[in-house]
PDB file of C-alpha atoms in Angstrom:
ATOM      1  CA  MET C 641     -32.755  24.272-266.735  1.00 91.00           C
ATOM      2  CA  LYS C 642     -29.904  25.828-264.764  1.00 95.00           C
ATOM      3  CA  ILE C 643     -29.297  24.637-261.192  1.00 97.00           C
ATOM      4  CA  THR C 644     -27.074  26.795-259.000  1.00 96.00           C
ATOM      5  CA  PRO C 645     -25.975  26.118-255.399  1.00 96.00           C
ATOM      6  CA  LEU C 646     -26.578  29.047-253.071  1.00 97.00           C
ATOM      7  CA  ARG C 647     -24.533  30.262-250.084  1.00 96.00           C
ATOM      8  CA  ILE C 648     -25.735  27.139-248.248  1.00 97.00           C
ATOM      9  CA  PRO C 649     -24.615  24.656-250.934  1.00 96.00           C
ATOM     10  CA  ASP C 650     -27.371  22.069-250.348  1.00 97.00           C
ATOM     11  CA  ILE C 651     -29.988  24.713-251.230  1.00 98.00           C
ATOM     12  CA  LYS C 652     -30.255  25.073-254.989  1.00 98.00           C
ATOM     13  CA  LEU C 653     -31.758  27.746-257.200  1.00 98.00           C
ATOM     14  CA  VAL C 654     -33.465  26.109-260.176  1.00 97.00           C
ATOM     15  CA  THR C 655     -33.933  28.456-263.120  1.00 96.00           C
ATOM     16  CA  PRO C 656     -35.774  27.047-266.130  1.00 93.00           C
ATOM     17  CA  HIS C 657     -34.759  28.307-269.558  1.00 91.00           C
ATOM     18  CA  GLN C 658     -37.648  30.191-271.145  1.00 89.00           C
ATOM     19  CA  ILE C 659     -38.110  30.292-274.915  1.00 91.00           C
ATOM     20  CA  GLY C 660     -40.303  33.254-275.743  1.00 89.00           C
ATOM     21  CA  ASP C 661     -41.899  35.171-278.550  1.00 92.00           C
ATOM     22  CA  GLU C 662     -44.762  37.642-278.933  1.00 94.00           C
ATOM     23  CA  ARG C 663     -47.245  34.984-277.754  1.00 93.00           C
ATOM     24  CA  GLY C 664     -45.488  34.346-274.453  1.00 90.00           C
ATOM     25  CA  TYR C 665     -42.988  31.629-273.527  1.00 88.00           C
ATOM     26  CA  PHE C 666     -42.373  27.911-273.081  1.00 92.00           C
ATOM     27  CA  ALA C 667     -40.199  26.412-270.326  1.00 91.00           C
ATOM     28  CA  GLU C 668     -39.385  22.982-268.966  1.00 91.00           C
ATOM     29  CA  ILE C 669     -39.918  23.632-265.267  1.00 92.00           C
ATOM     30  CA  PHE C 670     -38.769  20.193-264.117  1.00 94.00           C
ATOM     31  CA  ARG C 671     -36.664  17.462-265.636  1.00 94.00           C
ATOM     32  CA  ALA C 672     -35.811  14.468-263.440  1.00 95.00           C
ATOM     33  CA  ASP C 673     -32.476  13.635-265.100  1.00 96.00           C
ATOM     34  CA  VAL C 674     -31.088  17.186-264.858  1.00 95.00           C
ATOM     35  CA  PHE C 675     -32.438  17.599-261.319  1.00 96.00           C
ATOM     36  CA  ALA C 676     -30.905  14.270-260.175  1.00 96.00           C
ATOM     37  CA  LYS C 677     -27.438  15.240-261.446  1.00 96.00           C
ATOM     38  CA  ALA C 678     -27.450  18.471-259.434  1.00 96.00           C
ATOM     39  CA  CYS C 679     -29.594  17.586-256.403  1.00 96.00           C
ATOM     40  CA  GLY C 680     -29.571  13.801-256.049  1.00 96.00           C
ATOM     41  CA  HIS C 681     -32.238  11.224-256.747  1.00 96.00           C
ATOM     42  CA  TRP C 682     -35.521  12.183-255.127  1.00 97.00           C
ATOM     43  CA  THR C 683     -39.067  11.038-255.749  1.00 97.00           C
ATOM     44  CA  PHE C 684     -41.785  13.646-255.427  1.00 97.00           C
ATOM     45  CA  VAL C 685     -44.981  12.191-253.966  1.00 98.00           C
ATOM     46  CA  GLN C 686     -47.248  15.185-253.375  1.00 97.00           C
ATOM     47  CA  ASP C 687     -47.824  18.659-254.827  1.00 97.00           C
ATOM     48  CA  ASN C 688     -49.033  21.441-252.520  1.00 97.00           C
ATOM     49  CA  GLU C 689     -50.384  24.896-253.262  1.00 97.00           C
ATOM     50  CA  SER C 690     -51.397  27.830-251.107  1.00 96.00           C
ATOM     51  CA  ARG C 691     -52.716  31.297-251.871  1.00 98.00           C
ATOM     52  CA  SER C 692     -52.027  34.338-249.732  1.00 97.00           C
ATOM     53  CA  ALA C 693     -54.713  36.978-250.229  1.00 97.00           C
ATOM     54  CA  LYS C 694     -52.713  39.857-248.680  1.00 96.00           C
ATOM     55  CA  ALA C 695     -49.255  41.147-249.481  1.00 97.00           C
ATOM     56  CA  GLY C 696     -47.058  40.707-246.421  1.00 97.00           C
ATOM     57  CA  THR C 697     -48.523  37.354-245.393  1.00 97.00           C
ATOM     58  CA  VAL C 698     -45.863  35.310-243.627  1.00 97.00           C
ATOM     59  CA  ARG C 699     -46.035  31.521-243.400  1.00 96.00           C
ATOM     60  CA  GLY C 700     -43.472  29.373-241.640  1.00 93.00           C
ATOM     61  CA  LEU C 701     -40.905  28.430-240.813  1.00 97.00           C
ATOM     62  CA  HIS C 702     -42.083  24.814-241.296  1.00 97.00           C
ATOM     63  CA  PHE C 703     -40.564  21.360-241.715  1.00 98.00           C
ATOM     64  CA  GLN C 704     -41.437  17.727-241.146  1.00 97.00           C
ATOM     65  CA  SER C 705     -39.358  15.459-238.916  1.00 97.00           C
ATOM     66  CA  GLU C 706     -38.476  11.810-239.567  1.00 97.00           C
ATOM     67  CA  PRO C 707     -39.915   9.446-240.607  1.00 97.00           C
ATOM     68  CA  SER C 708     -41.740  11.887-242.903  1.00 97.00           C
ATOM     69  CA  ALA C 709     -39.005  14.468-243.498  1.00 98.00           C
ATOM     70  CA  GLN C 710     -39.643  16.382-246.712  1.00 98.00           C
ATOM     71  CA  GLY C 711     -37.511  17.842-249.425  1.00 98.00           C
ATOM     72  CA  LYS C 712     -39.325  20.692-251.229  1.00 98.00           C
ATOM     73  CA  LEU C 713     -39.101  22.147-254.714  1.00 98.00           C
ATOM     74  CA  VAL C 714     -40.844  25.512-254.443  1.00 98.00           C
ATOM     75  CA  ARG C 715     -42.111  27.926-257.102  1.00 98.00           C
ATOM     76  CA  CYS C 716     -44.466  30.879-257.391  1.00 98.00           C
ATOM     77  CA  THR C 717     -47.281  30.701-259.969  1.00 97.00           C
ATOM     78  CA  ALA C 718     -49.009  34.033-259.218  1.00 98.00           C
ATOM     79  CA  GLY C 719     -47.930  37.237-257.487  1.00 98.00           C
ATOM     80  CA  ALA C 720     -44.467  37.255-255.908  1.00 98.00           C
ATOM     81  CA  LEU C 721     -42.898  35.857-252.764  1.00 98.00           C
ATOM     82  CA  PHE C 722     -39.719  35.943-250.738  1.00 98.00           C
ATOM     83  CA  ASP C 723     -38.837  32.305-250.011  1.00 98.00           C
ATOM     84  CA  VAL C 724     -36.578  31.306-247.094  1.00 98.00           C
ATOM     85  CA  ALA C 725     -34.685  28.154-246.083  1.00 98.00           C
ATOM     86  CA  VAL C 726     -32.995  27.757-242.664  1.00 98.00           C
ATOM     87  CA  ASP C 727     -30.434  25.019-241.989  1.00 98.00           C
ATOM     88  CA  ILE C 728     -31.575  23.076-238.891  1.00 98.00           C
ATOM     89  CA  ARG C 729     -29.130  20.153-239.262  1.00 98.00           C
ATOM     90  CA  ARG C 730     -27.116  19.950-236.020  1.00 96.00           C
ATOM     91  CA  GLY C 731     -23.409  19.752-236.783  1.00 96.00           C
ATOM     92  CA  SER C 732     -23.734  21.425-240.171  1.00 97.00           C
ATOM     93  CA  PRO C 733     -21.202  24.197-240.830  1.00 97.00           C
ATOM     94  CA  THR C 734     -24.186  26.366-241.817  1.00 98.00           C
ATOM     95  CA  PHE C 735     -26.462  25.373-238.899  1.00 97.00           C
ATOM     96  CA  GLY C 736     -28.837  28.239-238.113  1.00 97.00           C
ATOM     97  CA  GLU C 737     -27.997  30.142-241.301  1.00 98.00           C
ATOM     98  CA  TRP C 738     -30.594  31.085-243.883  1.00 98.00           C
ATOM     99  CA  VAL C 739     -30.908  31.891-247.573  1.00 98.00           C
ATOM    100  CA  GLY C 740     -33.742  33.679-249.318  1.00 98.00           C
ATOM    101  CA  GLU C 741     -34.799  34.230-252.922  1.00 98.00           C
ATOM    102  CA  THR C 742     -37.561  36.189-254.609  1.00 98.00           C
ATOM    103  CA  LEU C 743     -39.726  33.866-256.709  1.00 98.00           C
ATOM    104  CA  THR C 744     -42.177  35.102-259.348  1.00 98.00           C
ATOM    105  CA  PRO C 745     -43.933  33.582-262.360  1.00 96.00           C
ATOM    106  CA  THR C 746     -41.887  35.923-264.563  1.00 93.00           C
ATOM    107  CA  ASN C 747     -38.439  34.939-263.272  1.00 95.00           C
ATOM    108  CA  GLY C 748     -39.520  31.263-263.131  1.00 95.00           C
ATOM    109  CA  ARG C 749     -37.068  30.529-260.324  1.00 97.00           C
ATOM    110  CA  GLN C 750     -37.581  27.579-258.010  1.00 98.00           C
ATOM    111  CA  LEU C 751     -35.894  26.774-254.716  1.00 98.00           C
ATOM    112  CA  TRP C 752     -34.826  23.214-253.790  1.00 98.00           C
ATOM    113  CA  LEU C 753     -34.611  22.451-250.061  1.00 98.00           C
ATOM    114  CA  PRO C 754     -33.622  18.916-249.049  1.00 98.00           C
ATOM    115  CA  PRO C 755     -34.794  17.492-245.708  1.00 98.00           C
ATOM    116  CA  GLY C 756     -33.153  19.234-242.764  1.00 98.00           C
ATOM    117  CA  PHE C 757     -34.247  22.765-243.615  1.00 98.00           C
ATOM    118  CA  ALA C 758     -37.079  24.865-242.221  1.00 98.00           C
ATOM    119  CA  HIS C 759     -39.055  26.673-244.930  1.00 98.00           C
ATOM    120  CA  GLY C 760     -41.128  29.828-244.946  1.00 98.00           C
ATOM    121  CA  PHE C 761     -42.131  32.723-247.139  1.00 98.00           C
ATOM    122  CA  CYS C 762     -43.618  36.188-247.263  1.00 98.00           C
ATOM    123  CA  SER C 763     -46.016  37.182-250.036  1.00 98.00           C
ATOM    124  CA  LEU C 764     -44.921  40.362-251.795  1.00 98.00           C
ATOM    125  CA  GLU C 765     -48.155  40.942-253.725  1.00 97.00           C
ATOM    126  CA  PRO C 766     -51.849  40.232-253.130  1.00 98.00           C
ATOM    127  CA  ASP C 767     -53.127  36.861-254.340  1.00 98.00           C
ATOM    128  CA  THR C 768     -49.712  35.209-254.332  1.00 98.00           C
ATOM    129  CA  VAL C 769     -49.749  31.480-255.071  1.00 98.00           C
ATOM    130  CA  ILE C 770     -46.946  29.149-254.013  1.00 98.00           C
ATOM    131  CA  CYS C 771     -46.687  25.613-255.384  1.00 98.00           C
ATOM    132  CA  TYR C 772     -44.259  22.999-254.169  1.00 97.00           C
ATOM    133  CA  LYS C 773     -43.450  19.369-254.737  1.00 97.00           C
ATOM    134  CA  VAL C 774     -42.493  17.301-251.678  1.00 98.00           C
ATOM    135  CA  THR C 775     -40.600  14.047-251.227  1.00 98.00           C
ATOM    136  CA  SER C 776     -42.752  12.677-248.396  1.00 98.00           C
ATOM    137  CA  TYR C 777     -46.459  12.763-247.638  1.00 97.00           C
ATOM    138  CA  TYR C 778     -47.819  15.229-245.108  1.00 97.00           C
ATOM    139  CA  SER C 779     -47.873  13.852-241.565  1.00 97.00           C
ATOM    140  CA  ALA C 780     -49.566  15.798-238.757  1.00 96.00           C
ATOM    141  CA  GLU C 781     -47.393  13.975-236.193  1.00 97.00           C
ATOM    142  CA  CYS C 782     -44.191  15.093-237.968  1.00 98.00           C
ATOM    143  CA  ASP C 783     -45.344  18.664-238.683  1.00 97.00           C
ATOM    144  CA  LYS C 784     -42.896  20.984-236.880  1.00 98.00           C
ATOM    145  CA  GLY C 785     -41.730  24.578-237.010  1.00 97.00           C
ATOM    146  CA  LEU C 786     -39.228  27.238-236.050  1.00 98.00           C
ATOM    147  CA  ALA C 787     -39.955  30.817-234.955  1.00 97.00           C
ATOM    148  CA  TRP C 788     -40.028  33.025-238.059  1.00 97.00           C
ATOM    149  CA  ASP C 789     -38.443  35.938-236.168  1.00 97.00           C
ATOM    150  CA  ASP C 790     -35.790  34.135-234.120  1.00 97.00           C
ATOM    151  CA  PRO C 791     -32.942  36.656-233.655  1.00 97.00           C
ATOM    152  CA  ALA C 792     -30.427  33.776-233.547  1.00 96.00           C
ATOM    153  CA  VAL C 793     -31.336  33.052-237.187  1.00 98.00           C
ATOM    154  CA  GLY C 794     -31.867  36.692-238.176  1.00 97.00           C
ATOM    155  CA  VAL C 795     -33.853  36.333-241.388  1.00 98.00           C
ATOM    156  CA  THR C 796     -34.016  39.704-243.138  1.00 97.00           C
ATOM    157  CA  TRP C 797     -37.658  39.677-244.157  1.00 97.00           C
ATOM    158  CA  PRO C 798     -38.980  42.166-246.726  1.00 96.00           C
ATOM    159  CA  GLU C 799     -40.458  45.439-245.506  1.00 93.00           C
ATOM    160  CA  ALA C 800     -43.875  44.208-246.674  1.00 91.00           C
ATOM    161  CA  ILE C 801     -44.040  41.584-243.894  1.00 93.00           C
ATOM    162  CA  ASP C 802     -47.152  41.771-241.729  1.00 95.00           C
ATOM    163  CA  PRO C 803     -46.797  39.674-238.536  1.00 93.00           C
ATOM    164  CA  SER C 804     -50.558  40.002-237.905  1.00 95.00           C
ATOM    165  CA  THR C 805     -51.028  37.459-240.741  1.00 95.00           C
ATOM    166  CA  LEU C 806     -49.275  34.667-238.799  1.00 95.00           C
ATOM    167  CA  SER C 807     -51.317  31.586-237.993  1.00 96.00           C
ATOM    168  CA  ALA C 808     -51.854  30.682-234.342  1.00 95.00           C
ATOM    169  CA  LYS C 809     -49.412  27.788-234.835  1.00 95.00           C
ATOM    170  CA  ASP C 810     -46.700  30.038-236.281  1.00 96.00           C
ATOM    171  CA  ARG C 811     -47.016  32.510-233.394  1.00 96.00           C
ATOM    172  CA  THR C 812     -45.837  29.833-230.930  1.00 96.00           C
ATOM    173  CA  GLN C 813     -43.048  28.002-232.759  1.00 97.00           C
ATOM    174  CA  PRO C 814     -39.832  27.388-230.769  1.00 97.00           C
ATOM    175  CA  ARG C 815     -36.587  29.280-231.269  1.00 97.00           C
ATOM    176  CA  LEU C 816     -33.552  27.536-232.753  1.00 97.00           C
ATOM    177  CA  GLY C 817     -31.916  27.138-229.334  1.00 96.00           C
ATOM    178  CA  ASP C 818     -35.014  25.305-228.044  1.00 97.00           C
ATOM    179  CA  LEU C 819     -35.471  23.104-231.110  1.00 96.00           C
ATOM    180  CA  PRO C 820     -34.781  19.395-230.473  1.00 95.00           C
ATOM    181  CA  GLU C 821     -32.223  17.711-232.716  1.00 95.00           C
ATOM    182  CA  TYR C 822     -34.490  16.548-235.529  1.00 96.00           C
ATOM    183  CA  PHE C 823     -31.704  16.385-238.128  1.00 96.00           C
ATOM    184  CA  ALA C 824     -27.967  15.667-237.841  1.00 92.00           C
ATOM    185  CA  PHE C 825     -25.442  16.650-240.479  1.00 92.00           C
TER     186      PHE C 825
END
């Protein structure tokens, strides 16, 4: 398992090593000791999964505030997706910046986002499935979001994006400038 910091160093790209032959492949997709050395000691308490029927489906940008702030380890198990993390930690040198990675079952990549980042994605193929481990249980009271299209953040979404797929909640999320200080650096 190779763990690489991205342009925002707290976001890590986790790439499992695949051993393959004519039958397919084997990969360790998570190993606590290797993960802890690169990302810190975290306990995952819940696994989530969602399926997007249409290519271009956009979900996010979501996060949970304290006391239920979540770190997420995200992967794609079917289809393909463009996964995005936005730094929302006030005082961070990368506050308001974003990183994005294409995740597929074939490339096996995973994205680690510690608490303090908004998360979203766009499905690139029909029937895309995203799976992610989280470090805190879901809390409706702590469920928050950031506008997916905030020009102050400027995420470069794939051409496939279809804003008509947004949920009612995601259509009304605040912009970065209107977001309360949920996380400090």
